[in-house]
Short mmCIF file of C-alpha atoms in Angstrom, two decimals:
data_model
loop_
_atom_site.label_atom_id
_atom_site.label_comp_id
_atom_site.label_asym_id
_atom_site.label_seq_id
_atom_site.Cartn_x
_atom_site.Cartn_y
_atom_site.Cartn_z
CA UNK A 199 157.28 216.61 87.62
CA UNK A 200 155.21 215.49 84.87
CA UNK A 201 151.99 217.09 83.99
CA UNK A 202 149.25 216.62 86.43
CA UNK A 203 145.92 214.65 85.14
CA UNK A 204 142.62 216.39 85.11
CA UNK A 205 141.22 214.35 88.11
CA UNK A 206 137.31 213.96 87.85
CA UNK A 207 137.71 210.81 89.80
CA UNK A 208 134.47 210.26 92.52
CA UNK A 209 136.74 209.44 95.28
CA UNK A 210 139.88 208.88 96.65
CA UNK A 211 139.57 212.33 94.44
CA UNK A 212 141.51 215.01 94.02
CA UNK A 213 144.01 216.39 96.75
CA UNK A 214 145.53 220.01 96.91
CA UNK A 215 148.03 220.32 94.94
CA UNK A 216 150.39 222.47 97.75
CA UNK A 217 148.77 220.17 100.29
CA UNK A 218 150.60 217.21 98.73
CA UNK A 219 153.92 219.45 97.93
CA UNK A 220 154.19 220.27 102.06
CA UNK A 221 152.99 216.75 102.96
CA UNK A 222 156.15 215.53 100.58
CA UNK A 223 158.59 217.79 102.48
CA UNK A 224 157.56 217.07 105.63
CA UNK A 225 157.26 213.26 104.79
CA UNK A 226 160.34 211.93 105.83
CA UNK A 227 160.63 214.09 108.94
CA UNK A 228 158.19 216.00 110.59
CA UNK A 229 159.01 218.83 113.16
CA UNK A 230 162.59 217.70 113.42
CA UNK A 231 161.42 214.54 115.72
CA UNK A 232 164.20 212.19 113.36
CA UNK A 233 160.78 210.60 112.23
CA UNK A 234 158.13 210.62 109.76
CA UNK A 235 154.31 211.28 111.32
CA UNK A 236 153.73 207.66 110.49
CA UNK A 237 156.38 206.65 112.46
CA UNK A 238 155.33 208.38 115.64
CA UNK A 239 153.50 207.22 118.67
CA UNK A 240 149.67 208.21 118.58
CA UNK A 241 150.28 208.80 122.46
CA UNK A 242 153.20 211.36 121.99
CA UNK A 243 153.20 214.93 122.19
CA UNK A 244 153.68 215.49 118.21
CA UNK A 245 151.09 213.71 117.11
CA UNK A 246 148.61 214.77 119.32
CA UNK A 247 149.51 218.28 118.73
CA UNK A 248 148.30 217.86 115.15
CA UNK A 249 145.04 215.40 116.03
CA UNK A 250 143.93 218.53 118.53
CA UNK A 251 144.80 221.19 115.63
CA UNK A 252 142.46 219.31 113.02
CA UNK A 253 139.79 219.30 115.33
CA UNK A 254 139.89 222.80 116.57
CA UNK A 255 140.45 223.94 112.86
CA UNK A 256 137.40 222.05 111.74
CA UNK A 257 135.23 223.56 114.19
CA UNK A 258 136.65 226.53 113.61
CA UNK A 259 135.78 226.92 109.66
CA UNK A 260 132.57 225.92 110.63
CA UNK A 261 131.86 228.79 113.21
CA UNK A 262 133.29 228.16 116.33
CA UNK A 263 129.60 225.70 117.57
CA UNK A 264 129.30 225.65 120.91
CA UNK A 265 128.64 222.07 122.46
CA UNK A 266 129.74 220.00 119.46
CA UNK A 267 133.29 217.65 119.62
CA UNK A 268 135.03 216.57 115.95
CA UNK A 269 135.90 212.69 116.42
CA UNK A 270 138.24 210.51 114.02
CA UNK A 271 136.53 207.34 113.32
CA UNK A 272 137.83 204.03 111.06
CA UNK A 273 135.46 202.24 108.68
CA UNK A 274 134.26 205.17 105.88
CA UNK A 275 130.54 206.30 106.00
CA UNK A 276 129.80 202.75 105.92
CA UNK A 277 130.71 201.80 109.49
CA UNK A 278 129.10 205.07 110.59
CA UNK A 279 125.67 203.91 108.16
CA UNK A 280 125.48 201.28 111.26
CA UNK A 281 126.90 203.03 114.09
CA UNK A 282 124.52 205.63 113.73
CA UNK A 283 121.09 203.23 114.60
CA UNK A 284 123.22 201.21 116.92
CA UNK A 285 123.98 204.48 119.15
CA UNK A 286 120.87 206.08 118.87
CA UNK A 287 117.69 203.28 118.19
CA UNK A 288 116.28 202.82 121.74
CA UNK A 289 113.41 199.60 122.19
CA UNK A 290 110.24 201.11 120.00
CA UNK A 291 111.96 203.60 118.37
CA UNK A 292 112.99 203.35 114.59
CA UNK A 293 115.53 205.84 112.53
CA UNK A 294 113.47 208.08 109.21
CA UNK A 295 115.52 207.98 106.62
CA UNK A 296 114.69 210.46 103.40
CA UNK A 297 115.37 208.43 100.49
CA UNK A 298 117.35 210.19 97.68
CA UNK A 299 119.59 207.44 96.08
CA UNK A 300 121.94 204.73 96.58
CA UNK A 301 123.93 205.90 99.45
CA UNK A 302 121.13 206.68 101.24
CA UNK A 303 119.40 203.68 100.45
CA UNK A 304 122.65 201.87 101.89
CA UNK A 305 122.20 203.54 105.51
CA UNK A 306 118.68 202.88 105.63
CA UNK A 307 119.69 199.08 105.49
CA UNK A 308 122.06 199.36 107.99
CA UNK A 309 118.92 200.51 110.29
CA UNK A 310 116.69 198.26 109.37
CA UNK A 311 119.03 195.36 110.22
CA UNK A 312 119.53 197.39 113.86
CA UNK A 313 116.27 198.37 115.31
CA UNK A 314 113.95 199.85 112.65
CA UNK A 315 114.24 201.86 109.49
CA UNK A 316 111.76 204.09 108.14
CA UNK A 317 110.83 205.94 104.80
CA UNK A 318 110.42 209.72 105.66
CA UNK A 319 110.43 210.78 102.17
CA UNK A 320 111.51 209.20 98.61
CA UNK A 321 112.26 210.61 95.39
CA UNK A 322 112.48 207.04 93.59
CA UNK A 323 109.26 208.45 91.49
CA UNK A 324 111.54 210.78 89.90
CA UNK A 325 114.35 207.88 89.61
CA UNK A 326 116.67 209.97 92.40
CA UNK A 327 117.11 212.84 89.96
CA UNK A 328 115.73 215.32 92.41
CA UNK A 329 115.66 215.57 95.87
CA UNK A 330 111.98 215.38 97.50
CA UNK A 331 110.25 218.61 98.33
CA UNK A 332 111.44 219.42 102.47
CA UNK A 333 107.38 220.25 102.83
CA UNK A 334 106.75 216.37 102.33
CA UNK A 335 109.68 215.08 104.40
CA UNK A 336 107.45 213.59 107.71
CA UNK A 337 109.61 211.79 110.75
CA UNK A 338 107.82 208.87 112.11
CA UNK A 339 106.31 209.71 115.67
CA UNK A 340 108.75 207.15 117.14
CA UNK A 341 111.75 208.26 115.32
CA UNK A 342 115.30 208.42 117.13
CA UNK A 343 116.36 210.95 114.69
CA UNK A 344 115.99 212.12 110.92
CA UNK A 345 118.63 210.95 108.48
CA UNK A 346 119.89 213.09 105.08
CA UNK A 347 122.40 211.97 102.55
CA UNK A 348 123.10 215.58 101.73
CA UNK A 349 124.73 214.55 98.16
CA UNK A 350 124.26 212.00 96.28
CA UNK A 351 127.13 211.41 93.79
CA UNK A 352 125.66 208.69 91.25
CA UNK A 353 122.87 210.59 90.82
CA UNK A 354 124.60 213.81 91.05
CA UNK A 355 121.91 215.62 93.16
CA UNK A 356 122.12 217.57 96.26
CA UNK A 357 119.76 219.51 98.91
CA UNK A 358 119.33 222.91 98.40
CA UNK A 359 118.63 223.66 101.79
CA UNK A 360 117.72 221.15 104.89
CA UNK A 361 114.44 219.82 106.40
CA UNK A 362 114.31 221.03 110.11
CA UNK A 363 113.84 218.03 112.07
CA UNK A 364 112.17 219.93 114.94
CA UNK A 365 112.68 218.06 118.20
CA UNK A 366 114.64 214.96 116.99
CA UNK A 367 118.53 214.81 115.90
CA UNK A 368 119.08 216.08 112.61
CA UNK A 369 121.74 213.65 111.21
CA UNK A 370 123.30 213.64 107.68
CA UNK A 371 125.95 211.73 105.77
CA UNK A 372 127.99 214.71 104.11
CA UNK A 373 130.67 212.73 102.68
CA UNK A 374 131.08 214.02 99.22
CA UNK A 375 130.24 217.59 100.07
CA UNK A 376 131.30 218.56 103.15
CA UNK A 377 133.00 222.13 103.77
CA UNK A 378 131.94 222.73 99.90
CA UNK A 379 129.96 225.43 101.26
CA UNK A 380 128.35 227.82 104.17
CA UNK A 381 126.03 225.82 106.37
CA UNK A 382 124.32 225.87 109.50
CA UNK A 383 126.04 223.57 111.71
CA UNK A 384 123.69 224.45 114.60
CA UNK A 385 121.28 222.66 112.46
CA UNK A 386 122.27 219.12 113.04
CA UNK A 387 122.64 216.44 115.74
CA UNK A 388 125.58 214.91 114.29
CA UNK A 389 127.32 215.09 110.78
CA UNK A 390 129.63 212.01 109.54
CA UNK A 391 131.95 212.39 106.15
CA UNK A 392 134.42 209.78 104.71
CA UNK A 393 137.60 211.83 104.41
CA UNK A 394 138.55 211.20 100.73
CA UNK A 395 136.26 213.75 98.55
CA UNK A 396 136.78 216.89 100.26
CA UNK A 397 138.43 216.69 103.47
CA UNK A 398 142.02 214.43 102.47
CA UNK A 399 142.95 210.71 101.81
CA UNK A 400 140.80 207.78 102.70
CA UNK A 401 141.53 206.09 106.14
CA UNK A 402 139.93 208.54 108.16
CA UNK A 403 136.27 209.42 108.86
CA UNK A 404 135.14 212.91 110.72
CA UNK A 405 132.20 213.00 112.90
CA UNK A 406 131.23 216.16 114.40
CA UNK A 407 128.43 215.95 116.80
CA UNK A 408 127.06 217.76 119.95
CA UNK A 409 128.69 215.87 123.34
CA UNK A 410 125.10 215.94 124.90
CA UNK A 411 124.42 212.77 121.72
CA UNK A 412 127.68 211.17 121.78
CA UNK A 413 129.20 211.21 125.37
CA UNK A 414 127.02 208.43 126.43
CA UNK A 415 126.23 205.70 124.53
CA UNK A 416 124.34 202.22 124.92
CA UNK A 417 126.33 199.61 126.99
CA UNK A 418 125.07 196.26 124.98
CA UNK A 419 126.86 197.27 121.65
CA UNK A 420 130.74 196.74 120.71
CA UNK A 421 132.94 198.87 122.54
CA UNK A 422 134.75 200.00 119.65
CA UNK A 423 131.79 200.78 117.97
CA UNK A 424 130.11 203.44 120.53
CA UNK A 425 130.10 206.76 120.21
CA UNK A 426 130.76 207.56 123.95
CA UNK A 427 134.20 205.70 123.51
CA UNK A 428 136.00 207.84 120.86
CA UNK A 429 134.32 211.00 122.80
CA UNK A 430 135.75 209.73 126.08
CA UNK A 431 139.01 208.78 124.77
CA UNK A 432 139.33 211.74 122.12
CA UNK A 433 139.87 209.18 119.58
CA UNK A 434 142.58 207.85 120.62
CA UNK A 435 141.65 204.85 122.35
CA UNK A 436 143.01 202.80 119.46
CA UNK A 437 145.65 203.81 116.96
CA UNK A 438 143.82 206.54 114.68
CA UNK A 439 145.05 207.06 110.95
CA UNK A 440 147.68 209.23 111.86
CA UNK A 441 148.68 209.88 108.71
CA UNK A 442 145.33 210.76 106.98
CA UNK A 443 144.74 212.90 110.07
CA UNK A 444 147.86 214.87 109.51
CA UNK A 445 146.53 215.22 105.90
CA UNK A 446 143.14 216.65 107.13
CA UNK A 447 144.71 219.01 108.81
CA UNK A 448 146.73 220.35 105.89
CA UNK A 449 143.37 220.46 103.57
CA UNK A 450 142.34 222.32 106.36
CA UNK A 451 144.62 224.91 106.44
CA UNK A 452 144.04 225.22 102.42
CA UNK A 453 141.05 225.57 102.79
CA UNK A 454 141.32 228.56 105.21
CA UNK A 455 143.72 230.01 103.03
CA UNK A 456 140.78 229.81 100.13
CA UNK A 457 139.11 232.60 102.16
CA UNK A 458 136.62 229.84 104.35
CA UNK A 459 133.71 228.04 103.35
CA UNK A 460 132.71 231.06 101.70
CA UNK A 461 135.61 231.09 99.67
CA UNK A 462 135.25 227.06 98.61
CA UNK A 463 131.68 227.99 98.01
CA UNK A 464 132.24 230.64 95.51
CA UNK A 465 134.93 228.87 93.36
CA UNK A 466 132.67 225.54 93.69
CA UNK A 467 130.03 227.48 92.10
CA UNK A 468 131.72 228.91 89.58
CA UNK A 469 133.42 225.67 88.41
CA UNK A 470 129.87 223.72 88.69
CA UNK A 471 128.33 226.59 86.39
CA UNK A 472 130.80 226.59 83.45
CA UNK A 473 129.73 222.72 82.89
CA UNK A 474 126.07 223.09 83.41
CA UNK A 475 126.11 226.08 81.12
CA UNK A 476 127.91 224.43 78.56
CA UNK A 477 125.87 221.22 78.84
CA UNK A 478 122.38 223.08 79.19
CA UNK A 479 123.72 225.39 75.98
CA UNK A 480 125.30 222.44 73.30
CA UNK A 481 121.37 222.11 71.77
CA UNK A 482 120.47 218.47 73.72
CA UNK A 483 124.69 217.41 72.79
CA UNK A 484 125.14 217.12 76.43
CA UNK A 485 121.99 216.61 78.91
CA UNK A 486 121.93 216.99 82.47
CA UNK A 487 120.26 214.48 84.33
CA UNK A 488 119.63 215.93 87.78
CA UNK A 489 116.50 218.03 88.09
CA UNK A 490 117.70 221.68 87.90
CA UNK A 491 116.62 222.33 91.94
CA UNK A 492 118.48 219.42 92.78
CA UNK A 493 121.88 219.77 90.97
CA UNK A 494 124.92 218.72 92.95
CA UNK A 495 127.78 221.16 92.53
CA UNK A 496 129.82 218.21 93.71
CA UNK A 497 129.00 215.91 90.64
CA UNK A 498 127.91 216.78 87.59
CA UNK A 499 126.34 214.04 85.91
CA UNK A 500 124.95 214.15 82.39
CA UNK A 501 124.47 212.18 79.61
CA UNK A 502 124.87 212.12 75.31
CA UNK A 503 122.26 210.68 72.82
CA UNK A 504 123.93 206.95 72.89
CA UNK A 505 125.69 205.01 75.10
CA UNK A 506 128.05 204.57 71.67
CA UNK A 507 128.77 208.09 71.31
CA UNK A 508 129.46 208.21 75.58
CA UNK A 509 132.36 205.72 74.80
CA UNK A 510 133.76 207.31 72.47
CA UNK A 511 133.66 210.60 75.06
CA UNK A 512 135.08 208.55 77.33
CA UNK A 513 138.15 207.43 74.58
CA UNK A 514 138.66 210.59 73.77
CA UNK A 515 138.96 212.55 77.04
CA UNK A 516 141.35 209.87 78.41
CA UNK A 517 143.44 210.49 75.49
CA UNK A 518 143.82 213.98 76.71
CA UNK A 519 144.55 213.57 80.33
CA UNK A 520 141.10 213.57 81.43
CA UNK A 521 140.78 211.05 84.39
CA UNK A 522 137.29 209.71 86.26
CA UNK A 523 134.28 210.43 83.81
CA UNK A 524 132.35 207.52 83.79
CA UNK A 525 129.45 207.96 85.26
CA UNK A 526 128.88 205.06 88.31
CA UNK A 527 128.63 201.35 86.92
CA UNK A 528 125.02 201.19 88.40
CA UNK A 529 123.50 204.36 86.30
CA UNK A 530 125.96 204.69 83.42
CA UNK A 531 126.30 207.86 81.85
CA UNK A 532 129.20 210.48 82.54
CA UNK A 533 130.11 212.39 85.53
CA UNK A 534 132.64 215.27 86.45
CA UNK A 535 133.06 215.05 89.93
CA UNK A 536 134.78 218.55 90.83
CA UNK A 537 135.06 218.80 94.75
CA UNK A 538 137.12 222.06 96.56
CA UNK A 539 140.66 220.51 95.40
CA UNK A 540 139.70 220.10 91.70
CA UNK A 541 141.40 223.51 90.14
CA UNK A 542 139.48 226.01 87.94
CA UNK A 543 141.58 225.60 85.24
CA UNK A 544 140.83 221.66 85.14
CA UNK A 545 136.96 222.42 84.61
CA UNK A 546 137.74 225.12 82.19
CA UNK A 547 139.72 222.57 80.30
CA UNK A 548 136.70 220.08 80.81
CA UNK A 549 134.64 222.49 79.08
CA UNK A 550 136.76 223.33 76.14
CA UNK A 551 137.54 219.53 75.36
CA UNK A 552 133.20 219.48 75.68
CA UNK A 553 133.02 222.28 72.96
CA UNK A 554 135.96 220.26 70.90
CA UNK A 555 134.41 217.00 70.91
CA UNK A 556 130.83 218.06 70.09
CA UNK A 557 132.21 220.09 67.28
CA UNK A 558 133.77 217.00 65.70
CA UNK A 559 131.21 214.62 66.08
CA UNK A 560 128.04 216.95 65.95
#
C-alpha cells in the first residue's frame, strides 16, 4: 500500500485505519452469506443483526441511558436542521436556538421557515470565536425546546460544558464531535450527528433520543419525515444505508477498543494540545483564532500574518502529504481538523512541518 496522507480534511474525514482494513476483508463477503453487506436484504437476518449491534453499542459507550432509542436517519444534519421544528413546534410555540456560527445559524433557518425560530443567545459580537457565556443563554417562555450546535468547525469553537435547559428538551447537533469525549447523555432530549467526522462514512445520520419525544409524532407532516416512523419501524421502514451502518458499527468497536469515550477523550486532548501549544508558542507565527474557553479540540483553526504567506502554507504542506488545511471558503484561514480517527503521529507530524516552515520563512 502506498503511504497514507495526513488527512486534516473537515469531513468525509478520516476513517480508522483497521476499520477500513476489516471492512476490505469482509467486503466481498460478509459472514459467509456468498454476499457482500451491500448486497443483502435490509429485511434479512444478517443485516439486521449488525443494524441492532450499532445501536446497542452506541448506547452502550454512552452509558447504558435508560429510555433513549439510537435511530438511522438519511439526509445529514441538514434534513434533521428541519425535522427537528417540524416534530416538535406545536401552534404558539417557537424553537431557541443559541447562535454560535454557521451551522447553527443554518438550523435556526430551518425553524424559522417551520413554526418559529428564536435567538436564545449569540456570540456574533465576538464574530463566533467564542461560545456565549451558559449564564446568558435564556429559552423563550414558549419554546418547544433549546437547540446547541455543540461544535462549530469553521469557526473552530466548541462548548465547554452545556446550558441546562430546565424543563424543555435539550437538543444539540453533535455532528463533528460526537463520542470525542465523556458526556452526560441524560442531559439531552435528543442528539443528531452526520456520520462522516467521527462516527464512519457519510450516508448515514444517528439520532439518539428518549422514546417518550420521538415515538409519537405530528400526523400533518411527511411520513418519512417523522420521528415516530423510524422509532416505530426501527429504521427500517425504508432501505437504510446498509453499508455506512455496517461501517458505524466497526468505528464503534474501535472506539471501544480505544478504552471508551474516556479513552478518545484523552488522545483527542493530547493531539489538540501539541498544535495549540505550538501555535500559542511560535511568537504571533501561528495565531489561534478561537477564544481560548471556546477552543474546539475537533478543529483547530488559526491563522498567519498574510493571506500570502497562508498560501504558501498551504503549497507547502500539500507537497508533503498534508491533506485538508484550508480553513472553510467562508472565513479563510487554516484549519487542522483532527477528529478520534486522525492518528497521533499525523498531528505530531503537523507540528514538526509547523516548526519547519516557520523556521524557513520566519
Amino acid at each position: 500500500m502506498s503511504k497514507r496522507a495526513y488527512n486534516f480534511n473537515a469531513g468525509p474525514a478520516a476513517l480508522p485505519l483497521t476499520v477500513l482494513e476489516r471492512a476490505q476483508a469482509e467486503f466481498v463477503e460478509f459472514r459467509e452469506s456468498g454476499m457482500s453487506i451491500m448486497e443483502m436484504s435490509h429485511r434479512g437476518a444478517i443485516y439486521e443483526s449488525v443494524h441492532n449491534e450499532a445501536q446497542e453499542r452506541l448506547l452502550s459507550l454512552l452509558g447504558n441511558p435508560q429510555g433513549y432509542k439510537v435511530l438511522f436517519i438519511q439526509g445529514g444534519a441538514s434534513t434533521q436542521f428541519a425535522m427537528v421544528p417540524m416534530n416538535f413546534i406545536s401552534a404558539g410555540q417557537v424553537g431557541s436556538y443559541v447562535m454560535t456560527g454557521s451551522w447553527a445559524d443554518k438550523a435556526l433557518k430551518e425553524a424559522k421557515l417551520t413554526g418559529g425560530g428564536h435567538v436564545a443567545a449569540s456570540s456574533e459580537d465576538k464574530k463566533f470565536l467564542a461560545i456565549p457565556e451558559l449564564s446568558s443563554i435564556k429559552a423563550a417562555d414558549n419554546a418547544a425546546y433549546l437547540h446547541v450546535t455543540s461544535n462549530e468547525t469553521i469557526e473552530g469553537t466548541q462548548y465547554a460544558e452545556y446550558p441546562d435547559a430546565g424543563s424543555i428538551p435539550l437538543i444539540a447537533d453533535m455532528s463533528s464531535d460526537i463520542l470525542s469525549r465523556s458526556f452526560d447523555i441524560n442531559k439531552f432530549g435528543l442528539i443528531y450527528a452526520g456520520a462522516q467526522k467521527n462516527l464512519g462514512p457519510s450516508g448515514v445520520t444517528v439520532v439518539i433520543a428518549k422514546e417518550e419525544l420521538i415515538s409519537s409524532s405530528p400526523a400533518n407532516i411527511p411520513t418519512i419525515l417523522r420521528y415516530d416512523t423510524h422509532y416505530k419501524n426501527n429504521s427500517l421502514y425504508n432501505t437504510p444505508p446498509s453499508f455506512s451502518v455496517y461501517m458505524v458499527n466497526e468505528v464503534l468497536k474501535w472506539i471501544e477498543e480505544q478504552g471508551g469515550l474516556a479513552g478518545t477523550e484523552a488522545k483527542n486532548r493530547d493531539k489538540a494540545g501539541l498544535l495549540y501549544d505550538y501555535i500559542d508558542g511560535s511568537g504571533g507565527f501561528y495565531r489561534g483564532v478561537a477564544e481560548e474557553g471556546s477552543r474546539s479540540i475537533m478543529n483547530v483553526t488559526f491563522r498567519m500574518q498574510s493571506e500570502e504567506l497562508e498560501k504558501q502554507f498551504i503549497k507547502a504542506s500539500e507537497a508533503e502529504g498534508f491533506v485538508g488545511l484550508k480553513g472553510h471558503r467562508s472565513v479563510g484561514g487554516l484549519r487542522a481538523s483532527i477528529y478520534n480517527a486522525v492518528p497521533h503521529e499525523s498531528v505530531k507530524a503537523l507540528a514538526d512541518f509547523m516548526k519547519h516552515f516557520q523556521q524557513t520563512q520566519g
